C-alpha atoms as a PDB file:
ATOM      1  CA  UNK A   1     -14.139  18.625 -12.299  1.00  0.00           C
ATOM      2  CA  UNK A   2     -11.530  20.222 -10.044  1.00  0.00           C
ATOM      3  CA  UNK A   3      -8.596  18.228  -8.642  1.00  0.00           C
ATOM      4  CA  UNK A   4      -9.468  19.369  -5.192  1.00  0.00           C
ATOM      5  CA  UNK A   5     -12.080  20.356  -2.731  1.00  0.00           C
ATOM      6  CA  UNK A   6     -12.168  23.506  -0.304  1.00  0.00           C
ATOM      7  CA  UNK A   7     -12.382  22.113   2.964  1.00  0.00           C
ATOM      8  CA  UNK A   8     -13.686  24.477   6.533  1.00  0.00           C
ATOM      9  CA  UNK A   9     -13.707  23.717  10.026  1.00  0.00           C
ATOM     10  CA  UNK A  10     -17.199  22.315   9.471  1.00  0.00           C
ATOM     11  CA  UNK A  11     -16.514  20.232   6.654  1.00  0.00           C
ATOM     12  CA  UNK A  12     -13.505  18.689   7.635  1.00  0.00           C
ATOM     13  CA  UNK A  13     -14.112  16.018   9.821  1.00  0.00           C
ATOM     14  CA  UNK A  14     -16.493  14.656   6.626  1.00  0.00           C
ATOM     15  CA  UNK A  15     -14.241  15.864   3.759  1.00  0.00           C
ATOM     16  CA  UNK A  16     -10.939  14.649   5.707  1.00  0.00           C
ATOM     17  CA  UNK A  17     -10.954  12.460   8.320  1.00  0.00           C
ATOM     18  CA  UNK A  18     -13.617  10.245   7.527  1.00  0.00           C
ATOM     19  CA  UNK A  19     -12.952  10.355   3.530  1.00  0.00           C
ATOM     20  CA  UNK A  20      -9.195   9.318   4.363  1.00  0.00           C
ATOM     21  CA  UNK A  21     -11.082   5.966   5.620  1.00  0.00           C
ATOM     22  CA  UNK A  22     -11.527   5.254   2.080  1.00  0.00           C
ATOM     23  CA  UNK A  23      -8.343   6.514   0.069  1.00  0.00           C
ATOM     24  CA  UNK A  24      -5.821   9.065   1.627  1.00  0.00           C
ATOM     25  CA  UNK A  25      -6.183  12.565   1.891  1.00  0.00           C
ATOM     26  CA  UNK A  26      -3.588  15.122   1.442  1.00  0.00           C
ATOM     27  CA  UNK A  27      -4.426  18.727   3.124  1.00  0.00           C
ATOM     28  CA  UNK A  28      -2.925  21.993   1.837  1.00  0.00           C
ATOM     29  CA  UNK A  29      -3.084  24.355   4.901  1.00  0.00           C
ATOM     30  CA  UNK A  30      -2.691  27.563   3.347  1.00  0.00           C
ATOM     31  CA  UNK A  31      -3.363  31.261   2.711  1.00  0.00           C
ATOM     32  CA  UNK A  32      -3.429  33.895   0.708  1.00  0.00           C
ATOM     33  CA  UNK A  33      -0.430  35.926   1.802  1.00  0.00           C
ATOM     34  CA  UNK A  34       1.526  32.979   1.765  1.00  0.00           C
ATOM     35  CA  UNK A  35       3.882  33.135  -1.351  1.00  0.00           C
ATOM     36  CA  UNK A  36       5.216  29.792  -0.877  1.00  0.00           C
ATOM     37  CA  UNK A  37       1.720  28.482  -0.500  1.00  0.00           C
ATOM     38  CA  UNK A  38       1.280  30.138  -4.225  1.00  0.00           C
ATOM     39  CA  UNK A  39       3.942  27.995  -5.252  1.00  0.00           C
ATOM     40  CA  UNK A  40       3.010  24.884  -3.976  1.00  0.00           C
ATOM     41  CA  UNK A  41      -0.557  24.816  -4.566  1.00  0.00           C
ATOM     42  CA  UNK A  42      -0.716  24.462  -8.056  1.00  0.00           C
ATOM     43  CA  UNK A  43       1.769  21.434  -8.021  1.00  0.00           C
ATOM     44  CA  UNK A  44      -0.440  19.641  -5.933  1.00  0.00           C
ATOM     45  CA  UNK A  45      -3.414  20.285  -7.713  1.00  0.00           C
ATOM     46  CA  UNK A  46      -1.546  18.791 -11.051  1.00  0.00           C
ATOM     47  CA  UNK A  47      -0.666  15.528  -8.942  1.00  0.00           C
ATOM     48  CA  UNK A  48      -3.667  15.298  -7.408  1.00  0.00           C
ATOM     49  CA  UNK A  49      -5.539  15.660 -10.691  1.00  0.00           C
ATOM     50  CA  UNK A  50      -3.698  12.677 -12.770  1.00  0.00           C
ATOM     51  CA  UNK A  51      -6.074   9.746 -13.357  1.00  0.00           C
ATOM     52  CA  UNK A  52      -4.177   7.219 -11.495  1.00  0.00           C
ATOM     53  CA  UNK A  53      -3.331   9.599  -8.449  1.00  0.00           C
ATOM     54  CA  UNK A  54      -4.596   7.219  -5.642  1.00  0.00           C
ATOM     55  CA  UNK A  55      -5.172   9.978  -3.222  1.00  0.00           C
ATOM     56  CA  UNK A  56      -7.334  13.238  -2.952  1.00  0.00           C
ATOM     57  CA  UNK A  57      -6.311  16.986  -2.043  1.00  0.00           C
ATOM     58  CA  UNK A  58      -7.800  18.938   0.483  1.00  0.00           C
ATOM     59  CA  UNK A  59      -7.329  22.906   0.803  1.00  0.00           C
ATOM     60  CA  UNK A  60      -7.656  24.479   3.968  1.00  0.00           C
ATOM     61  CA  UNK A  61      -7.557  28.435   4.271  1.00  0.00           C
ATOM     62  CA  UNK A  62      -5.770  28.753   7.592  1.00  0.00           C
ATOM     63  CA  UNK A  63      -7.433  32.373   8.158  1.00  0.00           C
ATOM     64  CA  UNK A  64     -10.923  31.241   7.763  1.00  0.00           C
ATOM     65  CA  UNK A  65     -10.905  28.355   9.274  1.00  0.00           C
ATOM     66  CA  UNK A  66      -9.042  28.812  12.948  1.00  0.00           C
ATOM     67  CA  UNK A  67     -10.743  25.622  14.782  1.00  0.00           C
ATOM     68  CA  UNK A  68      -8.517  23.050  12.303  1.00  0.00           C
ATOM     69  CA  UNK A  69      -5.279  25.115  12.085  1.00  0.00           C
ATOM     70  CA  UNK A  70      -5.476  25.020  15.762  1.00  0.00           C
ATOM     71  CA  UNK A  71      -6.422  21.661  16.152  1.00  0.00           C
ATOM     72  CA  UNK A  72      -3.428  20.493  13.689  1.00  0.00           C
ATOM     73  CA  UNK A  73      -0.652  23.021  15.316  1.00  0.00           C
ATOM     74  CA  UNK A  74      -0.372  24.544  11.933  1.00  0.00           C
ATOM     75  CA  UNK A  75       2.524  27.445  12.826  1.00  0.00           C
ATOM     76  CA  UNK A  76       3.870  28.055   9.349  1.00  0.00           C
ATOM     77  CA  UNK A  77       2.722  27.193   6.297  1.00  0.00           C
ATOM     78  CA  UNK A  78       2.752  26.080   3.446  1.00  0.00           C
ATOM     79  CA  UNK A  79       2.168  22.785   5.606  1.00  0.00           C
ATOM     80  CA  UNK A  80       0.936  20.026   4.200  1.00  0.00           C
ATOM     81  CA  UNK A  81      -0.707  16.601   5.722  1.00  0.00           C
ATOM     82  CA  UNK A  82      -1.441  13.271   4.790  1.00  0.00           C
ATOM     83  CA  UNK A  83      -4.276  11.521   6.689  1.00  0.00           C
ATOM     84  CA  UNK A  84      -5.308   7.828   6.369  1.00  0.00           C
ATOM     85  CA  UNK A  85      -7.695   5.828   8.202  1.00  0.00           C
ATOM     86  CA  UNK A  86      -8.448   8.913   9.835  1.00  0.00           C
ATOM     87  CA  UNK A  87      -5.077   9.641  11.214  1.00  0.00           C
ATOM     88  CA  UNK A  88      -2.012  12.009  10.220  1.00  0.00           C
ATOM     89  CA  UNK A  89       0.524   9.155   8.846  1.00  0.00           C
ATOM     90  CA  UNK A  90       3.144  11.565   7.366  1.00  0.00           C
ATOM     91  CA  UNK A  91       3.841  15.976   6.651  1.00  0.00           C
ATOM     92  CA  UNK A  92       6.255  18.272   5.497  1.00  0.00           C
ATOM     93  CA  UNK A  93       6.470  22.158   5.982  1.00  0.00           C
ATOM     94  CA  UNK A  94       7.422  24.538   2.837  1.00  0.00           C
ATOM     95  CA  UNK A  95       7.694  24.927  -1.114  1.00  0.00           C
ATOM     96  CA  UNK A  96       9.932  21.434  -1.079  1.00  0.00           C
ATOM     97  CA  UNK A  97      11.344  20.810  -4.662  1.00  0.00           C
ATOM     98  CA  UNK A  98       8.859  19.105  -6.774  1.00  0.00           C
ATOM     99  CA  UNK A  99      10.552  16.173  -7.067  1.00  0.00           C
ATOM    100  CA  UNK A 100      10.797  15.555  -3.299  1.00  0.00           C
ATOM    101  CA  UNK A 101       6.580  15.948  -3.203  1.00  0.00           C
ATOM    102  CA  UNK A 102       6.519  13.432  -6.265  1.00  0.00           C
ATOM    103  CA  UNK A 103       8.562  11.034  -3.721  1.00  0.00           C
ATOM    104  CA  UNK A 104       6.527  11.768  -1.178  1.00  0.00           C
ATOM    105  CA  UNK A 105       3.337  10.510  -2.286  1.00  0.00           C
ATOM    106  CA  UNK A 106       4.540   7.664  -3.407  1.00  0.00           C
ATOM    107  CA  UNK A 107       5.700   6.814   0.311  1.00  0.00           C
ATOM    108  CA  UNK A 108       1.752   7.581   0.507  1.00  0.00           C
ATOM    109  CA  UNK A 109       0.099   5.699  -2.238  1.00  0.00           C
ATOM    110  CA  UNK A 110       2.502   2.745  -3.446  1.00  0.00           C
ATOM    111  CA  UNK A 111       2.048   2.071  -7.305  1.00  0.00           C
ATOM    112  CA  UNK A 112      -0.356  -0.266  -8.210  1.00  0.00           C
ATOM    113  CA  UNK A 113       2.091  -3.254  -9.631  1.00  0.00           C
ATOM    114  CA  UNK A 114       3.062  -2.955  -5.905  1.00  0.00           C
ATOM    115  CA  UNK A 115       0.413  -5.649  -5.056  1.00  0.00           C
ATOM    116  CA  UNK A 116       1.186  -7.791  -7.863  1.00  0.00           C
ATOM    117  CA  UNK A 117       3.346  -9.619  -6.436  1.00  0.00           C
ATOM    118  CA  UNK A 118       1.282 -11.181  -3.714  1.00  0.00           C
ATOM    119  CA  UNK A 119      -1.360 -11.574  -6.272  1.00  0.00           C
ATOM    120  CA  UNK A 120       0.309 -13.599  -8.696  1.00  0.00           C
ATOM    121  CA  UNK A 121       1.418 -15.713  -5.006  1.00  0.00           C
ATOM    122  CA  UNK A 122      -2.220 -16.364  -4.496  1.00  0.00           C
ATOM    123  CA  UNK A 123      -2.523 -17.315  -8.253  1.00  0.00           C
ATOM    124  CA  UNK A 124       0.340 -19.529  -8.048  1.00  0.00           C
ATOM    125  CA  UNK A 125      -0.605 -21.483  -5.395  1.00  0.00           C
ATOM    126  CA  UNK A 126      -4.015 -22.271  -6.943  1.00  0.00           C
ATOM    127  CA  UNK A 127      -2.326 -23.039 -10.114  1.00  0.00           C
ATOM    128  CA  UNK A 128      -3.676 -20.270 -11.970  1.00  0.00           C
ATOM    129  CA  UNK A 129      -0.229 -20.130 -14.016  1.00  0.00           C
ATOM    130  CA  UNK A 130      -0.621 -17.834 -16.791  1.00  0.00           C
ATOM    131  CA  UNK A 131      -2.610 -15.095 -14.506  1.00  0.00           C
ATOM    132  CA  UNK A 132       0.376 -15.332 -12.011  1.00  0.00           C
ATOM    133  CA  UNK A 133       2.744 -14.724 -14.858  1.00  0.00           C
ATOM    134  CA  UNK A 134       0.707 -11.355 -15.851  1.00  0.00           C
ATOM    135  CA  UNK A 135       0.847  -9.896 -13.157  1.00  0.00           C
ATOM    136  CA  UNK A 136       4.360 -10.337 -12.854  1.00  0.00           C
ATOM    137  CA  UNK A 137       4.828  -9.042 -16.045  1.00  0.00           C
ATOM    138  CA  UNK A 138       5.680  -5.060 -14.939  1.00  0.00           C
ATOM    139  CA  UNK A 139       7.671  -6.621 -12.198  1.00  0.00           C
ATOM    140  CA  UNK A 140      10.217  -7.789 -14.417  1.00  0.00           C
ATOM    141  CA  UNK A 141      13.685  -7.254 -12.982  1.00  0.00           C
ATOM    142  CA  UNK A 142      11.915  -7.619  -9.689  1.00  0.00           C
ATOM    143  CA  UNK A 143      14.642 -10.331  -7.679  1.00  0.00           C
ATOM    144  CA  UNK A 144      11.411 -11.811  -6.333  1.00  0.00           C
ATOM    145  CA  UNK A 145       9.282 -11.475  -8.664  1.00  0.00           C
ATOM    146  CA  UNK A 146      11.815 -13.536 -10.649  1.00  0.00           C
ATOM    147  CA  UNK A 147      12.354 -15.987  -7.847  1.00  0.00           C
ATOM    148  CA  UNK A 148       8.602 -16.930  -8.101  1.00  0.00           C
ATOM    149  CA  UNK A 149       8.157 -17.207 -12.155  1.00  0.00           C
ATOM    150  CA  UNK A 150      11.512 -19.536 -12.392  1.00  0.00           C
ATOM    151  CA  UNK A 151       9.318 -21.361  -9.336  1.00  0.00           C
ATOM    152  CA  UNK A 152       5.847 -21.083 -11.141  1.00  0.00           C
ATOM    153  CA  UNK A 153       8.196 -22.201 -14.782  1.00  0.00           C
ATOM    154  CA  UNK A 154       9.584 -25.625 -12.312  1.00  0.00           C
ATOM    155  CA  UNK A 155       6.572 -26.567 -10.181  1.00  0.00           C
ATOM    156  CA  UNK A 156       4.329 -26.372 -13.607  1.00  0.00           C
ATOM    157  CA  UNK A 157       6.126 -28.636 -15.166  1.00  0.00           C
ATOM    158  CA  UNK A 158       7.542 -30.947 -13.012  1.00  0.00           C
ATOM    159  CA  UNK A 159       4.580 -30.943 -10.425  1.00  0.00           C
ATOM    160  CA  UNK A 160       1.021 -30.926 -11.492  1.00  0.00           C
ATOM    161  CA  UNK A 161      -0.339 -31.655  -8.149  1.00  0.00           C
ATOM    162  CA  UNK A 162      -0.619 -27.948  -7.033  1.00  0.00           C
ATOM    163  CA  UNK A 163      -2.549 -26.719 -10.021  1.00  0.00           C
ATOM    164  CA  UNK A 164      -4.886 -30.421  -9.366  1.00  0.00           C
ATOM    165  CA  UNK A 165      -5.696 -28.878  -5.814  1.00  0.00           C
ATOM    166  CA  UNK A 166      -3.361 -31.855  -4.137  1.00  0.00           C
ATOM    167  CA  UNK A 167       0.040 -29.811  -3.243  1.00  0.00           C
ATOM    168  CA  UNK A 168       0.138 -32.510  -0.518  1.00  0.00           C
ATOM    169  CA  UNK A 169       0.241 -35.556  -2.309  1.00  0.00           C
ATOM    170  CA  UNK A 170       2.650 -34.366  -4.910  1.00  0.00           C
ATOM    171  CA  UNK A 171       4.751 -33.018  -1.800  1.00  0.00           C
ATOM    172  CA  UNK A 172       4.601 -36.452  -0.354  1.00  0.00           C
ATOM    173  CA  UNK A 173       5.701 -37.987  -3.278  1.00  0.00           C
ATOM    174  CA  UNK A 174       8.836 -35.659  -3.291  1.00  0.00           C
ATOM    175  CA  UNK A 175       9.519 -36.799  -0.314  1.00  0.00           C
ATOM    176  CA  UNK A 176      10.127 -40.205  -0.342  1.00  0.00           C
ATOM    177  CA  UNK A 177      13.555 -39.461  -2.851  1.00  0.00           C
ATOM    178  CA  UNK A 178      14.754 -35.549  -1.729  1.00  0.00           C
ATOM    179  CA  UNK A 179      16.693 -36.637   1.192  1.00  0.00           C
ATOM    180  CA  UNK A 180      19.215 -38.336  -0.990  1.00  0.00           C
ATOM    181  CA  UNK A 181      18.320 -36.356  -4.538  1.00  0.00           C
ATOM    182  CA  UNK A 182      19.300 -32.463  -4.766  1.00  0.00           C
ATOM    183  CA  UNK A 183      17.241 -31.718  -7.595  1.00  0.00           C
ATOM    184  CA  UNK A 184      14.097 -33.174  -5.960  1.00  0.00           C
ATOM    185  CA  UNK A 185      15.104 -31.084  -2.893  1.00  0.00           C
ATOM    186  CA  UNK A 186      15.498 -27.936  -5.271  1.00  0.00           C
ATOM    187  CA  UNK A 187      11.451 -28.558  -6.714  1.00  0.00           C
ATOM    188  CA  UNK A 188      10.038 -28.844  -2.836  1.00  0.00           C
ATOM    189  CA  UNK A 189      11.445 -25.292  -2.628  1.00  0.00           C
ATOM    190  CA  UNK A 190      10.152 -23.866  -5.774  1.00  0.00           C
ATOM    191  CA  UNK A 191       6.961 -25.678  -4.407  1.00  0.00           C
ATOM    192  CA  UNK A 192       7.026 -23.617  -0.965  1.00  0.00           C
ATOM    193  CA  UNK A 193       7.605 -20.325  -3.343  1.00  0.00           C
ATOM    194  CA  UNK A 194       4.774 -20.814  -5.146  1.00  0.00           C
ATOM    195  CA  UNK A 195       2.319 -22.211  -2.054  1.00  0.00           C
ATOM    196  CA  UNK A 196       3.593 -19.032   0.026  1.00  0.00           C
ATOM    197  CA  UNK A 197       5.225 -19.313   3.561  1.00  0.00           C
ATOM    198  CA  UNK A 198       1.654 -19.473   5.602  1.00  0.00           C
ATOM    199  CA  UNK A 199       0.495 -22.449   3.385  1.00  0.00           C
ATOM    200  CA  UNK A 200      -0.434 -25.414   5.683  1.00  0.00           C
ATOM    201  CA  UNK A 201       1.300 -27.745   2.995  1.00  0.00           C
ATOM    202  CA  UNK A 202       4.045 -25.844   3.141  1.00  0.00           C
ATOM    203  CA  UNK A 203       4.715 -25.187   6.726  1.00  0.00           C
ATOM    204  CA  UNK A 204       4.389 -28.981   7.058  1.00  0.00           C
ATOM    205  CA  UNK A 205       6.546 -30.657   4.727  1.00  0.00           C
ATOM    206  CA  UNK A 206       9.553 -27.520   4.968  1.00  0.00           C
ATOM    207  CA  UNK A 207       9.732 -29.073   8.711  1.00  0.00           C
ATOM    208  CA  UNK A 208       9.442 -32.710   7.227  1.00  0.00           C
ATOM    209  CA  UNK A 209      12.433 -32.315   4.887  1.00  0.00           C
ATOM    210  CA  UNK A 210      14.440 -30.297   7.362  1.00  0.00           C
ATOM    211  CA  UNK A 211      13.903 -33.416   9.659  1.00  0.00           C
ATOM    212  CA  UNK A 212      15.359 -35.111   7.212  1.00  0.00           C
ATOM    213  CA  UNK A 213      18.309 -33.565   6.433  1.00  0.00           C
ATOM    214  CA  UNK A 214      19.730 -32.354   9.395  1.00  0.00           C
END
């Protein structure tokens, strides 16, 4: 199966735009005189063709196909265009250095233990423990990723409440000693790390205890 698909003036609005609705789509605008275009091709069809690429390449023969070039300003090529949710998001013009493409498509398509971390958030605050802890497991190193498992490590032992369903009532029970006790204070915190900022629970009792303190 090839790493790419020919794309004309005809095609493109299916093949492109409306594909890039659904993962993005790099376009090649190229052609054959072009000898950087000769050098950049094939290093885009390699990316494009590894298993967990994340996006899809699109090759455009400026010559034959006029109406996109146009429609795109294409004035030198190589030239090369990302399009997501139907929309140019990013480009560059030329034979950049490998490397530099590599980086560039990662601006593009973030790696996939990107969303971990708000996973394993939404697995924490449901008290699914030991799935929040694998998915934090290629984040290791990650300041806070490891903010949230020495929170996930506290609030497990110390306060069963959240993985019960009641963050409430165990935060209510907190409350009644952290104004004068620093390590109680020091759990309600690991508490709001592992309910996440927009939690009702949370919002609530961060203003009681502020309240209280200051």
């Amino acid at each position: 199966m090839s790493a790419y698909v020919d794309v004309t003036d005809q095609t493109f609005g299916t093949e492109v735009v409306e594909a890039s609705k659904q993962q993005p789509v790099v376009v090649d605008f190229w052609a054959a005189w072009c000898q950087p275009c000769r050098v950049i091709g094939p290093v885009l069809e390699r990316l494009a063709g590894a298993p967990d690429a994340g996006w899809k390449l699109a090759k455009l023969d400026v010559d034959a196909n006029p109406e996109a070039s146009n429609a795109f300003r294409i004035q030198s090529i190589p030239a090369v265009k990302a399009f997501v949710d139907g929309q140019v998001v990013d480009e560059f013009v030329g034979a950049i250095p490998e490397e530099d493409i590599v980086r560039w498509l990662e601006g593009l398509v973030p790696p996939p233990e990107a969303g971990n971390l708000e996973q394993a958030r939404i697995a924490a605050a449901k008290g699914r423990y030991a799935e929040a802890r694998e998915l934090l497991v290629p984040l290791d190193g990650d300041f806070a990723a490891d903010r949230l498992r020495a929170a996930i490590d506290r609030v497990e032992a110390e306060l069963p409440e959240i993985a019960e369903g009641v963050p409430e009532a165990g935060l209510e029970r907190l409350m009644l000693t952290a104004p004068q006790d620093e390590s109680v204070r020091d759990l309600m915190l690991a508490a709001f790390e592992v309910l996440g900022d927009d939690d009702p629970a949370t919002r609530e009792y961060r203003r009681r205890l502020s309240n209280a303190l200051f």
